[in-house]
Coordinates of C-alpha atoms in Angstrom, one line a residue:
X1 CA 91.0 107.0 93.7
X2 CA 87.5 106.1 94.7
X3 CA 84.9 109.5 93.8
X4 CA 84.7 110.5 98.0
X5 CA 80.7 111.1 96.9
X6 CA 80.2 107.3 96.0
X7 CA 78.3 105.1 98.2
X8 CA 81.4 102.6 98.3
X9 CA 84.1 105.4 99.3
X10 CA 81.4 106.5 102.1
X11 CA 81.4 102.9 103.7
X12 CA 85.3 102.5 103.0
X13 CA 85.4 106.3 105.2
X14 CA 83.3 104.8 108.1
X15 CA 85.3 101.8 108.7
X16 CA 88.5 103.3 108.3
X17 CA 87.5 105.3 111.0
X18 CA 86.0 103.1 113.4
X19 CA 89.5 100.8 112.6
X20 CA 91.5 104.5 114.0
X21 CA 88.9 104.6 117.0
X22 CA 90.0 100.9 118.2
X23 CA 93.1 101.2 117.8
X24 CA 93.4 103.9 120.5
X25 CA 91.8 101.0 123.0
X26 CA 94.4 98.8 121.5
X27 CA 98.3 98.1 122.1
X28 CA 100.9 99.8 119.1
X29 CA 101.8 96.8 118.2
X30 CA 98.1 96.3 117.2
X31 CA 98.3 99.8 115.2
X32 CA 101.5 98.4 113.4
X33 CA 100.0 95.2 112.3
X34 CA 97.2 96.5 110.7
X35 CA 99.3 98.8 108.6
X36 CA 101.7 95.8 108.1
X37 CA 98.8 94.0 106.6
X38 CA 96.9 97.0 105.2
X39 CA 98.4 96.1 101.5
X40 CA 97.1 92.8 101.4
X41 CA 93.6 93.0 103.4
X42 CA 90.6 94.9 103.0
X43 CA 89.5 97.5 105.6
X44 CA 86.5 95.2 106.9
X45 CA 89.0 92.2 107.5
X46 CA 91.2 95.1 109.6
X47 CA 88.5 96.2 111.3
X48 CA 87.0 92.3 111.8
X49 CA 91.3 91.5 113.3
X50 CA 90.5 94.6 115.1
X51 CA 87.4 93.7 117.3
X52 CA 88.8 89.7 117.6
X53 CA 92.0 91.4 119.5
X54 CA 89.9 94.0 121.7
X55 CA 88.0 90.8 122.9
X56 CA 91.3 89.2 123.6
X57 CA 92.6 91.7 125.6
X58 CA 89.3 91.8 127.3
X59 CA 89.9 88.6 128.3
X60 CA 93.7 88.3 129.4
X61 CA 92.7 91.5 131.9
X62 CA 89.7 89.8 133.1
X63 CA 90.2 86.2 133.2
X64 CA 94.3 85.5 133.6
X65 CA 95.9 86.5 136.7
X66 CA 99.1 87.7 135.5
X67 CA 97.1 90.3 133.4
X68 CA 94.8 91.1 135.8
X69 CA 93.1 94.5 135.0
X70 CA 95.6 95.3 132.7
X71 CA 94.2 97.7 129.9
X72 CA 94.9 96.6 126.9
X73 CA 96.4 99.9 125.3
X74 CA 98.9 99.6 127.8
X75 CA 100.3 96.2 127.0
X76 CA 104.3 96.3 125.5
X77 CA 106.2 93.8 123.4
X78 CA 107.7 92.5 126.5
X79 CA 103.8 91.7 127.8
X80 CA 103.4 90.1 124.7
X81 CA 106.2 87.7 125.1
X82 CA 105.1 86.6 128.0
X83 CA 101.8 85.2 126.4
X84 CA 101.9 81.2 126.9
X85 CA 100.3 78.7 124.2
X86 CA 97.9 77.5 127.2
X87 CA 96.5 81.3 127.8
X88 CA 95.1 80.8 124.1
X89 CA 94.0 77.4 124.5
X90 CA 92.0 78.4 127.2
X91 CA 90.7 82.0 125.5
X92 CA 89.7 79.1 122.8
X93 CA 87.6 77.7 125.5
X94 CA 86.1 80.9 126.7
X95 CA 85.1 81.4 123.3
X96 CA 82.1 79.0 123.7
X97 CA 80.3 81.0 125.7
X98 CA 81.0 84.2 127.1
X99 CA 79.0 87.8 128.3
X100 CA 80.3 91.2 127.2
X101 CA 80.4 93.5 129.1
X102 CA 76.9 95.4 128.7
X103 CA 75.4 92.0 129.9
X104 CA 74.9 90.3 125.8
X105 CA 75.6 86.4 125.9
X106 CA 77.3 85.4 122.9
X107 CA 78.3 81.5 121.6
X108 CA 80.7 80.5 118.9
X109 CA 81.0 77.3 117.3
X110 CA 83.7 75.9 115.6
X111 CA 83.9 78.4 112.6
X112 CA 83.4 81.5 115.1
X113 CA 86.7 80.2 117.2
X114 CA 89.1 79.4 114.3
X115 CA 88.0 82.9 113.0
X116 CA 89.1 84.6 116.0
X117 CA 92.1 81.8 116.6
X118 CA 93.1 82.6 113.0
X119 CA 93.1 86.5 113.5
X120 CA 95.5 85.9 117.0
X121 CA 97.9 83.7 114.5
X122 CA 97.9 86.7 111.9
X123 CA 99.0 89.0 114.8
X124 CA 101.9 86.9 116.6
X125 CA 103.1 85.7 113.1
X126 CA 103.4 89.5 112.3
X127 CA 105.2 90.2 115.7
X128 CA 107.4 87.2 115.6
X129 CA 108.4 88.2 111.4
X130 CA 109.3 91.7 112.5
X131 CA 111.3 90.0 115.7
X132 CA 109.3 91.8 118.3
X133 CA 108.8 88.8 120.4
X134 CA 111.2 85.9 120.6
X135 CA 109.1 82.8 119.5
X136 CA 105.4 82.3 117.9
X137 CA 103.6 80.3 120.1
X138 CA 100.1 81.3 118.4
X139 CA 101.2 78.4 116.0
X140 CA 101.2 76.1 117.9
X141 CA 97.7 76.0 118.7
X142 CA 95.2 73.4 117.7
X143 CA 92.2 75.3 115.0
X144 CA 88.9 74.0 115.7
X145 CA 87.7 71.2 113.2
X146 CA 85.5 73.6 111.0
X147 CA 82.7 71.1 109.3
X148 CA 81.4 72.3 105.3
X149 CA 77.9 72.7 105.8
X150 CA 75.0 72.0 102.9
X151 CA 74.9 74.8 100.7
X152 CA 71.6 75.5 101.2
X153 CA 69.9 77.5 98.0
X154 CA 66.5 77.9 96.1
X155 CA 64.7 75.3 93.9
X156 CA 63.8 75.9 90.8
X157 CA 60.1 75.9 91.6
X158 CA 60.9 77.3 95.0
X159 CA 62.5 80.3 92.9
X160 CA 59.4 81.2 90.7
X161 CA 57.1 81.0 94.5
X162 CA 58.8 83.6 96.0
X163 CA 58.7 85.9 93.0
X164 CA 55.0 85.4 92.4
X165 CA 54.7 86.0 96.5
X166 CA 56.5 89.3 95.7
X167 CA 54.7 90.1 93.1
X168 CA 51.2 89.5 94.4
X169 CA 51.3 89.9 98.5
X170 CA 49.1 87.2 99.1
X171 CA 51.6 85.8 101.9
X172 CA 52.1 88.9 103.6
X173 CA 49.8 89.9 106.7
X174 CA 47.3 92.9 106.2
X175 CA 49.5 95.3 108.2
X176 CA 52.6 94.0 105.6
X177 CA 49.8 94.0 102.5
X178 CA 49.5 98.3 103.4
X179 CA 53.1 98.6 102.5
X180 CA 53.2 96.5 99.6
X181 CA 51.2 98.6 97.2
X182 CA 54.2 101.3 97.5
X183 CA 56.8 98.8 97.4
X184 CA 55.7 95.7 95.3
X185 CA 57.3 97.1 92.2
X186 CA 60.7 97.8 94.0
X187 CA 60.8 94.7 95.9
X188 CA 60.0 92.7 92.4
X189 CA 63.4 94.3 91.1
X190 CA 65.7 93.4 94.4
X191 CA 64.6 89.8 94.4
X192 CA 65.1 89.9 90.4
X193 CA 68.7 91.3 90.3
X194 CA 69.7 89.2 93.5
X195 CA 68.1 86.1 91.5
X196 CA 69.3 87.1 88.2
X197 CA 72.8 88.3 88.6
X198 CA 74.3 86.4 92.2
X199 CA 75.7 90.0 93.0
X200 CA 76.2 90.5 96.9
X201 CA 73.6 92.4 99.1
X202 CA 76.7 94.8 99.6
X203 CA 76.8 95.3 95.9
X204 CA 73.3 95.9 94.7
X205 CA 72.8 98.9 97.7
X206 CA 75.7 100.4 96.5
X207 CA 74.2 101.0 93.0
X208 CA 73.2 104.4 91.6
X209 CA 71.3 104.8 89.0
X210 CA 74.0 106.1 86.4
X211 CA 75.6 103.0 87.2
X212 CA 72.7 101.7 84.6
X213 CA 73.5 101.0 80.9
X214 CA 70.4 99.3 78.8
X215 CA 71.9 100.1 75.6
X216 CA 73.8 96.9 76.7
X217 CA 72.4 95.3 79.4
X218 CA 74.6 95.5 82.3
X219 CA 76.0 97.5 85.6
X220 CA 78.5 98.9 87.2
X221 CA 79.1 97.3 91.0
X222 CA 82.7 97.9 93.2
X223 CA 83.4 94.7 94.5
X224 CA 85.2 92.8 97.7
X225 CA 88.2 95.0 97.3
X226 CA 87.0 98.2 95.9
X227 CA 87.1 96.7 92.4
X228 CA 84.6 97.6 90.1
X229 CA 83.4 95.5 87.0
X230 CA 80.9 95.5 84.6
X231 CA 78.1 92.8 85.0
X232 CA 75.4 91.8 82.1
X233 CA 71.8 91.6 83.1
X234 CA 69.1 89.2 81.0
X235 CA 66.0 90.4 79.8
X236 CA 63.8 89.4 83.0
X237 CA 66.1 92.0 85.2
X238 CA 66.2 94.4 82.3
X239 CA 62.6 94.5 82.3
X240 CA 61.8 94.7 86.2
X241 CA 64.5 97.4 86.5
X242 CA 62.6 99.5 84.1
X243 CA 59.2 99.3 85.1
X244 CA 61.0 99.8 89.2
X245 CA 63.1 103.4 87.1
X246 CA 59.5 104.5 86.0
X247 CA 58.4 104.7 89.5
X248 CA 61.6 105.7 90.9
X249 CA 61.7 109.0 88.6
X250 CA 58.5 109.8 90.5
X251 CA 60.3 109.8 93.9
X252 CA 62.0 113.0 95.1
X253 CA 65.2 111.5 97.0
X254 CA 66.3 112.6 100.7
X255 CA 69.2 114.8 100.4
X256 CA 72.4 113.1 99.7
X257 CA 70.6 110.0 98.1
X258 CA 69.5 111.6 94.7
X259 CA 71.6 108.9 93.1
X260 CA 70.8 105.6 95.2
X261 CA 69.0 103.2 92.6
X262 CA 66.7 101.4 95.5
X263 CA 65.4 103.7 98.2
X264 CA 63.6 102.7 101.4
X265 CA 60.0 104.4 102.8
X266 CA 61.7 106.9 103.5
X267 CA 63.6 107.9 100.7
X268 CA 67.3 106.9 101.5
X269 CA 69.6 104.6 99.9
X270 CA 67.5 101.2 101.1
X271 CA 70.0 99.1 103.7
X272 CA 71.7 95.8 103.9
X273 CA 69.7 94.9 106.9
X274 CA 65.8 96.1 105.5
X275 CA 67.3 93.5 102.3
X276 CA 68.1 90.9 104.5
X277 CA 64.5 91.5 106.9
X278 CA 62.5 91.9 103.3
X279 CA 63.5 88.4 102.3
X280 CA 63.4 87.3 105.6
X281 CA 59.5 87.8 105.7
X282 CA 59.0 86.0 102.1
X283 CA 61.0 83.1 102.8
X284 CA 59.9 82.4 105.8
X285 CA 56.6 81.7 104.5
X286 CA 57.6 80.0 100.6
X287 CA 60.6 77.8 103.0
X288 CA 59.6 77.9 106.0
X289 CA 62.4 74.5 106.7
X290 CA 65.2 76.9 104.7
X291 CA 67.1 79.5 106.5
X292 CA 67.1 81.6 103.5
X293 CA 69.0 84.9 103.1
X294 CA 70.1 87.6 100.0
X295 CA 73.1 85.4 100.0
X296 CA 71.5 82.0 99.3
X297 CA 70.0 83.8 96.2
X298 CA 73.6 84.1 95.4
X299 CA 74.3 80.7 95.7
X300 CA 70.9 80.0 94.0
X301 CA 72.3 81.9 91.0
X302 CA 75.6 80.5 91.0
X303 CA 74.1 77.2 90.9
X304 CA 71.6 77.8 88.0
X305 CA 74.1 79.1 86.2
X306 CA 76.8 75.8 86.6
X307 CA 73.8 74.0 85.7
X308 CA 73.1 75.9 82.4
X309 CA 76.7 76.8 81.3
X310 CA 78.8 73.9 83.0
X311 CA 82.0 76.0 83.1
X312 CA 82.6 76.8 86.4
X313 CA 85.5 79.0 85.6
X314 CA 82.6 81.7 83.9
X315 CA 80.7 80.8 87.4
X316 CA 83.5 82.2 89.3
X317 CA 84.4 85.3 86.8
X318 CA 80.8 86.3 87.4
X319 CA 80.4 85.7 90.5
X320 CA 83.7 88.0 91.4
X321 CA 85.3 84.4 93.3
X322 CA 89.3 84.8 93.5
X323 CA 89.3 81.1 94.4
X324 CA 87.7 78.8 91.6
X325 CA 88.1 75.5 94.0
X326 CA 85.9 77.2 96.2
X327 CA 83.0 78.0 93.1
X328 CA 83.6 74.6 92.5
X329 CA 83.1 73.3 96.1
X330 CA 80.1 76.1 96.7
X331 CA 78.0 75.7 93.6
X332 CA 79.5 72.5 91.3
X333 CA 77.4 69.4 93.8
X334 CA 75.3 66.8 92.2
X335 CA 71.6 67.9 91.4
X336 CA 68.7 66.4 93.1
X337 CA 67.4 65.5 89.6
X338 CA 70.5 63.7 89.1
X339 CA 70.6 61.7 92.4
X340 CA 67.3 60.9 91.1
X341 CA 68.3 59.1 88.1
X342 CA 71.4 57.9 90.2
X343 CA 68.6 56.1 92.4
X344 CA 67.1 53.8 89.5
X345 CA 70.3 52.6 88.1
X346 CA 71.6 49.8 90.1
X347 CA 70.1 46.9 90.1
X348 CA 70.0 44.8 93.3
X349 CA 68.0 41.9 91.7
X350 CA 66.9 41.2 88.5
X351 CA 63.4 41.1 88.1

């Protein structure tokens, strides 16, 4: 049982709450198959199926005649059976572009759809297994073709920029520079654990400060899951955790964040958004052609680290990955150095 005083257990609270505050917008059935799937999912994939079948419902009242201002809490089995394959196909469609209904435009491409495709399949599947409706036709629809992107990540060189631009402020504007002088050491440490360790943005605000142990390098973090594992630090985010703890003991905390280990201006735990905005500004300036976020570090330091060790099974383990096909896929590609050498060795014409 998670300590109800932990940053973790506090986020795990709030969604299981906002899940409970859906669900009264939403059918039973919708109720029962998130405690179907409760033992197998995490509470943010709940509460992700949750918001995908809210905008269904949205849609069947307002855009298919038969449902026509229906509200979704009061929809039945027997509605649900009624459902045909080409009322998906064309909520598949509508997925492209739609507006909610305080006015925001939203667009999905082909990963967005098969998310929200894939969460209607979970649902009838569940239905159908516990013979609530007669046949799953969510099956039988087409998911979008999802393309891999480029996994994009950090340079070596490109790596050592941004933490000399953290360090010194000389990219930042003189508005940002004002801000720097009470943050610089702080932000050095961030960057350096995110670089150092590939732990998730979700992870590294969720550490306290007892979570600490320098007698042998490492942390505590609750992963994807609620599992929580020990992780082993080198000596370059041993050191800029230390000299960040020297200021930090100087800092009286806001109530309720005496133990948070990186606090914002204002003394609060620091947020996943003012992570993602801080390297945001920085990268925008060291690559400006890279959309760079706290989990490209990750993918940065997953990368390095295949590089250095070559056993992508340790890549995985570190990196918390369940799958080690997808480590491989993510963080196992050809170097650039090695395309280089790839370039010179076939010969066209003799000379």
């Amino acid at each position: 049982m998670p300590d109800p005083s932990t940053y973790h257990a506090r986020i795990l609270r709030l969604r299981t709450e906002r899940l409970r505050e859906l669900s009264k917008e939403l059918p039973d059935s919708c109720t029962d198959f998130f405690r179907g799937i409760e033992p197998t999912t995490s509470i943010l994939t709940r509460l992700n199926y949750a918001y995908d079948l809210r905008l269904f419902f949205q849609y069947m009242a307002a855009h298919e005649p038969a449902y026509h201002d229906k509200a979704p809490r009061s929809w039945t089995d027997a509605d649900l059976a009624t459902i045909r394959q080409i009322m998906l196909e064309r909520f598949l469609e509508f997925l492209n572009y739609y507006q909610a209904e305080d006015g925001r435009e939203f667009e999905n491409g082909n990963s967005g759809k098969a998310r929200k495709i894939s969460t209607l399949k979970s649902f009838f599947k569940y239905l159908y297994r516990k013979e609530r409706i007669p046949a799953n036709i969510a099956e039988r629809v087409e998911m979008p073709k999802v393309h891999e992107h480029p996994i994009i990540r950090l340079e070596p060189d490109e790596v050592v920029k941004m933490l000399d631009a953290v360090d010194s402020g000389n990219v930042l504007t003189q508005t940002q520079k004002r801000y720097h002088k009470y943050t610089r050491t702080r932000d050095i440490a961030i960057f350096t654990v995110l670089l150092g360790t590939g732990i998730r943005i979700s992870e590294l605000v969720g550490l306290d400060i007892n979570h600490l142990d320098f007698s042998a390098d490492s942390f505590v973090v609750t992963r994807k899951g609620g599992a929580r594992v020990i992780l082993y630090f080198g000596q370059e985010v041993e050191q800029a955790l230390l000299n960040y703890l020297e200021e930090r003991e100087k800092i009286q905390a806001a109530p309720g964040h005496e133990q948070a280990l990186f606090l914002s201006l204002q003394h609060k735990r620091i947020s996943q958004r003012a992570i993602q905005q801080l390297v945001k500004k920085y990268a925008s300036v060291i690559t400006p052609l890279k959309k760079i976020s706290p989990h490209k570090f990750r993918s940065t330091f997953g990368t390095m680290l295949n590089y250095e060790t070559g056993d992508i099974y340790l890549v995985a383990d570190v990196l918390g990955n369940k799958d080690v096909n997808t480590t491989r896929r993510h963080y196992a590609a050809m170097s650039d150095d090695k395309r280089r050498q790839a370039a010179g060795k076939v010969k066209l014409r003799e000379d």
